[in-house]
Amino acid sequence: MTQVTQCEDIKNDEATEQAFAATSLPVRGWEAELVLGYEVSRDKTVLRHSSHRGPLAIQRALYPEGGVCHSHVLHPPGGVVGGDSLDVKVTASHEAQVLLTTPGATRFYRSDGRIATLEQHFNVGESARLEWVPLENIAFPGAILATQTDFRLSSSCQFIGWDIWTLGQPATQTPFGHGDLNGLTRVFVDDALLLCERLRVNAESQRFPASSLRHLPVCGTLIMYDGKAEQGYSDSQGHTLCERLVAWWEEQRADFQLRDPALTVGFTVCDGLLIVRALGEQTEALFAVFTHLWQCVRLEWTGVIPDIPRIWRT
């Protein structure tokens, strides 16, 4: 049976911020920054501001579905190594509609002892909609990295986003081993902290599989917030969106587990956030689950099932 839990209020954890700040080392490799600002112009969303430094860039805006602006974030083509620093800042202003994805997986390679850092900051304005649906991150054996992702949402916005990690090299059954992943994700609504979650994977945490990733190499978290919906997200039958997504998963679980017998999905409702967490052995199966959930959410929001971004098929 799929478990749906209700979270208590989450207080700010100052120690997590201090731990992230302490990961910086004086010796660095690439220092890359990407700043994007989206606004509404006439009947569509446009990329009004774009600046980049180092090996981070954005492809030209695409409009495969009317006024929604689709953008592809380009990470360093050779991957990220110890000492590299990536900083992404995205702002979707009032009523902007933005879909952000990546054309390929982001790869973090074995470290020489230095730490690779990735910071991502997303700001979603009043009545705006942001969909952050990247391909997976791959942390190779021996990679040492620290990530911090902040989502700052207006109470009237709509947001869905996910983070998928492949640890080690599952295809060759090579574990993450002595690598170290120190990740922090926070969600704010009108500057109130609703979610503060850490993902820490290293040799020590892997000694206790029952309280970590159960020795599984693939994990993911999907977060959805709908500030435009009425309380409870109920349909005409009185079923909440979460209940409908859980029902879909229960119906489809057996088919997905034929592809990945270890695949496990859990749903949490927390202070207006819908959070979906998943573990598995195959990235493709977990990604397929998140993709379908995203399509279901978009159908709820717009009445239309979106096509899968073409870049995912190239």
CSV table of N, CA and C in Angstrom, one decimal, residues 98-101 120 122 124 129-135 137 149-153 157-165 185-187 195 197 219-226 245 273-278 286-287 289-291 293-295 297-298 301 312:
chain,number,residue,atom,x,y,z
A,98,VAL,N,6.8,29.4,-17.6
A,98,VAL,CA,8.1,29.0,-18.0
A,98,VAL,C,8.3,27.5,-17.8
A,99,LEU,N,8.9,26.8,-18.8
A,99,LEU,CA,9.3,25.4,-18.6
A,99,LEU,C,10.8,25.4,-18.9
A,100,LEU,N,11.5,24.9,-17.9
A,100,LEU,CA,13.0,24.8,-18.0
A,100,LEU,C,13.4,23.3,-17.9
A,101,THR,N,14.3,22.9,-18.8
A,101,THR,CA,14.8,21.6,-18.8
A,101,THR,C,16.2,21.6,-19.2
A,120,GLN,N,21.4,26.6,-7.0
A,120,GLN,CA,20.3,26.9,-7.9
A,120,GLN,C,19.2,27.7,-7.1
A,122,PHE,N,15.5,29.6,-7.6
A,122,PHE,CA,14.3,29.9,-8.4
A,122,PHE,C,13.4,30.7,-7.7
A,124,VAL,N,9.6,32.5,-8.1
A,124,VAL,CA,8.4,32.5,-8.9
A,124,VAL,C,7.4,33.5,-8.4
A,129,ARG,N,3.9,30.7,-13.4
A,129,ARG,CA,4.0,29.2,-13.4
A,129,ARG,C,5.4,28.9,-13.9
A,130,LEU,N,6.1,28.0,-13.0
A,130,LEU,CA,7.4,27.6,-13.4
A,130,LEU,C,7.4,26.0,-13.3
A,131,GLU,N,7.9,25.4,-14.4
A,131,GLU,CA,8.1,24.0,-14.4
A,131,GLU,C,9.6,23.7,-14.6
A,132,TRP,N,10.2,23.1,-13.6
A,132,TRP,CA,11.7,22.8,-13.6
A,132,TRP,C,11.8,21.2,-13.7
A,133,VAL,N,12.0,20.8,-15.0
A,133,VAL,CA,11.9,19.3,-15.3
A,133,VAL,C,13.2,18.9,-16.0
A,134,PRO,N,14.3,18.9,-15.3
A,134,PRO,CA,15.6,18.6,-16.0
A,134,PRO,C,15.8,17.1,-16.1
A,135,LEU,N,16.7,16.7,-17.0
A,135,LEU,CA,17.1,15.3,-17.0
A,135,LEU,C,18.0,15.0,-15.7
A,137,ASN,N,20.8,14.0,-12.8
A,137,ASN,CA,22.2,14.2,-12.4
A,137,ASN,C,22.8,12.9,-12.2
A,149,THR,N,19.6,24.0,-3.5
A,149,THR,CA,18.5,24.5,-4.4
A,149,THR,C,17.5,25.1,-3.5
A,150,ASP,N,17.2,26.4,-3.8
A,150,ASP,CA,16.1,27.2,-3.2
A,150,ASP,C,15.0,27.5,-4.1
A,151,PHE,N,13.8,27.2,-3.7
A,151,PHE,CA,12.6,27.6,-4.5
A,151,PHE,C,11.9,28.7,-3.6
A,152,ARG,N,11.8,29.9,-4.2
A,152,ARG,CA,11.0,30.9,-3.4
A,152,ARG,C,9.8,31.3,-4.2
A,153,LEU,N,8.7,30.9,-3.7
A,153,LEU,CA,7.4,30.9,-4.4
A,153,LEU,C,6.5,32.0,-3.9
A,157,CYS,N,1.3,31.5,-7.0
A,157,CYS,CA,2.0,30.9,-8.2
A,157,CYS,C,1.7,29.4,-8.3
A,158,GLN,N,2.1,28.8,-9.4
A,158,GLN,CA,2.1,27.4,-9.6
A,158,GLN,C,3.5,26.9,-9.9
A,159,PHE,N,3.9,25.8,-9.3
A,159,PHE,CA,5.3,25.3,-9.5
A,159,PHE,C,5.3,23.8,-9.4
A,160,ILE,N,6.1,23.2,-10.3
A,160,ILE,CA,6.4,21.8,-10.2
A,160,ILE,C,7.9,21.7,-10.6
A,161,GLY,N,8.6,20.8,-9.9
A,161,GLY,CA,10.0,20.6,-10.2
A,161,GLY,C,10.5,19.3,-9.6
A,162,TRP,N,11.6,18.8,-10.1
A,162,TRP,CA,12.1,17.6,-9.6
A,162,TRP,C,13.7,17.6,-9.6
A,163,ASP,N,14.2,16.6,-8.9
A,163,ASP,CA,15.6,16.4,-8.8
A,163,ASP,C,15.8,14.9,-8.8
A,164,ILE,N,16.6,14.4,-9.8
A,164,ILE,CA,16.8,12.9,-9.9
A,164,ILE,C,18.3,12.7,-9.9
A,165,TRP,N,18.7,11.8,-9.1
A,165,TRP,CA,20.1,11.4,-9.0
A,165,TRP,C,20.4,10.0,-9.3
A,185,THR,N,17.8,21.1,-0.1
A,185,THR,CA,16.7,21.7,-0.9
A,185,THR,C,15.8,22.4,0.1
A,186,ARG,N,15.4,23.6,-0.3
A,186,ARG,CA,14.5,24.4,0.6
A,186,ARG,C,13.4,25.0,-0.3
A,187,VAL,N,12.2,25.1,0.2
A,187,VAL,CA,11.0,25.7,-0.4
A,187,VAL,C,10.4,26.7,0.5
A,195,LEU,N,9.7,23.7,3.5
A,195,LEU,CA,10.4,22.5,3.4
A,195,LEU,C,11.9,22.7,3.4
A,197,GLU,N,15.1,20.1,3.3
A,197,GLU,CA,15.4,18.7,3.2
A,197,GLU,C,16.9,18.5,2.8
A,219,CYS,N,17.6,7.9,-7.0
A,219,CYS,CA,16.6,8.5,-6.1
A,219,CYS,C,16.1,9.8,-6.8
A,220,GLY,N,14.9,10.2,-6.4
A,220,GLY,CA,14.4,11.4,-6.9
A,220,GLY,C,13.3,12.0,-6.0
A,221,THR,N,13.2,13.3,-6.1
A,221,THR,CA,12.2,14.1,-5.4
A,221,THR,C,11.4,15.0,-6.3
A,222,LEU,N,10.1,15.0,-6.3
A,222,LEU,CA,9.3,15.9,-7.1
A,222,LEU,C,8.5,16.7,-6.1
A,223,ILE,N,8.4,18.0,-6.4
A,223,ILE,CA,7.7,19.0,-5.5
A,223,ILE,C,6.7,19.7,-6.4
A,224,MET,N,5.5,19.9,-5.9
A,224,MET,CA,4.5,20.6,-6.6
A,224,MET,C,3.7,21.6,-5.6
A,225,TYR,N,3.5,22.8,-6.1
A,225,TYR,CA,2.7,23.7,-5.3
A,225,TYR,C,1.8,24.4,-6.2
A,226,ASP,N,0.5,24.6,-5.8
A,226,ASP,CA,-0.5,25.2,-6.6
A,226,ASP,C,-1.2,26.3,-5.8
A,245,LEU,N,-3.4,10.9,-7.9
A,245,LEU,CA,-2.0,10.5,-8.3
A,245,LEU,C,-1.7,9.2,-7.6
A,273,LEU,N,2.3,21.8,0.0
A,273,LEU,CA,3.2,21.2,-1.0
A,273,LEU,C,2.8,19.7,-1.2
A,274,LEU,N,2.9,19.2,-2.4
A,274,LEU,CA,2.8,17.8,-2.7
A,274,LEU,C,4.2,17.3,-3.0
A,275,ILE,N,4.7,16.4,-2.3
A,275,ILE,CA,6.1,15.9,-2.4
A,275,ILE,C,6.1,14.4,-2.8
A,276,VAL,N,6.7,14.1,-3.8
A,276,VAL,CA,6.8,12.7,-4.2
A,276,VAL,C,8.3,12.3,-4.2
A,277,ARG,N,8.5,11.2,-3.5
A,277,ARG,CA,9.9,10.7,-3.4
A,277,ARG,C,9.9,9.3,-4.0
A,278,ALA,N,11.0,9.0,-4.6
A,278,ALA,CA,11.1,7.7,-5.3
A,278,ALA,C,12.6,7.1,-5.2
A,286,LEU,N,12.2,5.5,-13.1
A,286,LEU,CA,11.8,6.6,-12.2
A,286,LEU,C,11.5,7.9,-13.0
A,287,PHE,N,12.3,8.2,-14.0
A,287,PHE,CA,12.0,9.4,-14.8
A,287,PHE,C,10.6,9.3,-15.5
A,289,VAL,N,8.0,7.7,-14.4
A,289,VAL,CA,7.0,8.0,-13.3
A,289,VAL,C,6.8,9.5,-13.1
A,290,PHE,N,7.9,10.2,-12.9
A,290,PHE,CA,7.9,11.6,-12.7
A,290,PHE,C,7.3,12.4,-13.9
A,291,THR,N,7.6,11.9,-15.1
A,291,THR,CA,7.1,12.5,-16.3
A,291,THR,C,5.6,12.4,-16.4
A,293,LEU,N,3.5,12.0,-13.8
A,293,LEU,CA,3.0,12.8,-12.7
A,293,LEU,C,2.9,14.3,-13.2
A,294,TRP,N,4.0,14.8,-13.8
A,294,TRP,CA,4.1,16.1,-14.3
A,294,TRP,C,2.9,16.4,-15.3
A,295,GLN,N,2.7,15.4,-16.2
A,295,GLN,CA,1.6,15.6,-17.2
A,295,GLN,C,0.3,15.6,-16.5
A,297,VAL,N,-0.3,16.7,-13.5
A,297,VAL,CA,-0.5,18.0,-12.8
A,297,VAL,C,-0.8,19.1,-13.9
A,298,ARG,N,-0.1,19.1,-15.0
A,298,ARG,CA,-0.3,20.1,-16.0
A,298,ARG,C,-1.8,20.0,-16.5
A,301,TRP,N,-3.9,21.8,-14.2
A,301,TRP,CA,-3.8,23.2,-14.3
A,301,TRP,C,-4.4,23.8,-15.5
A,312,TRP,N,14.2,15.8,-25.0
A,312,TRP,CA,14.4,14.5,-24.3
A,312,TRP,C,14.5,13.3,-25.2
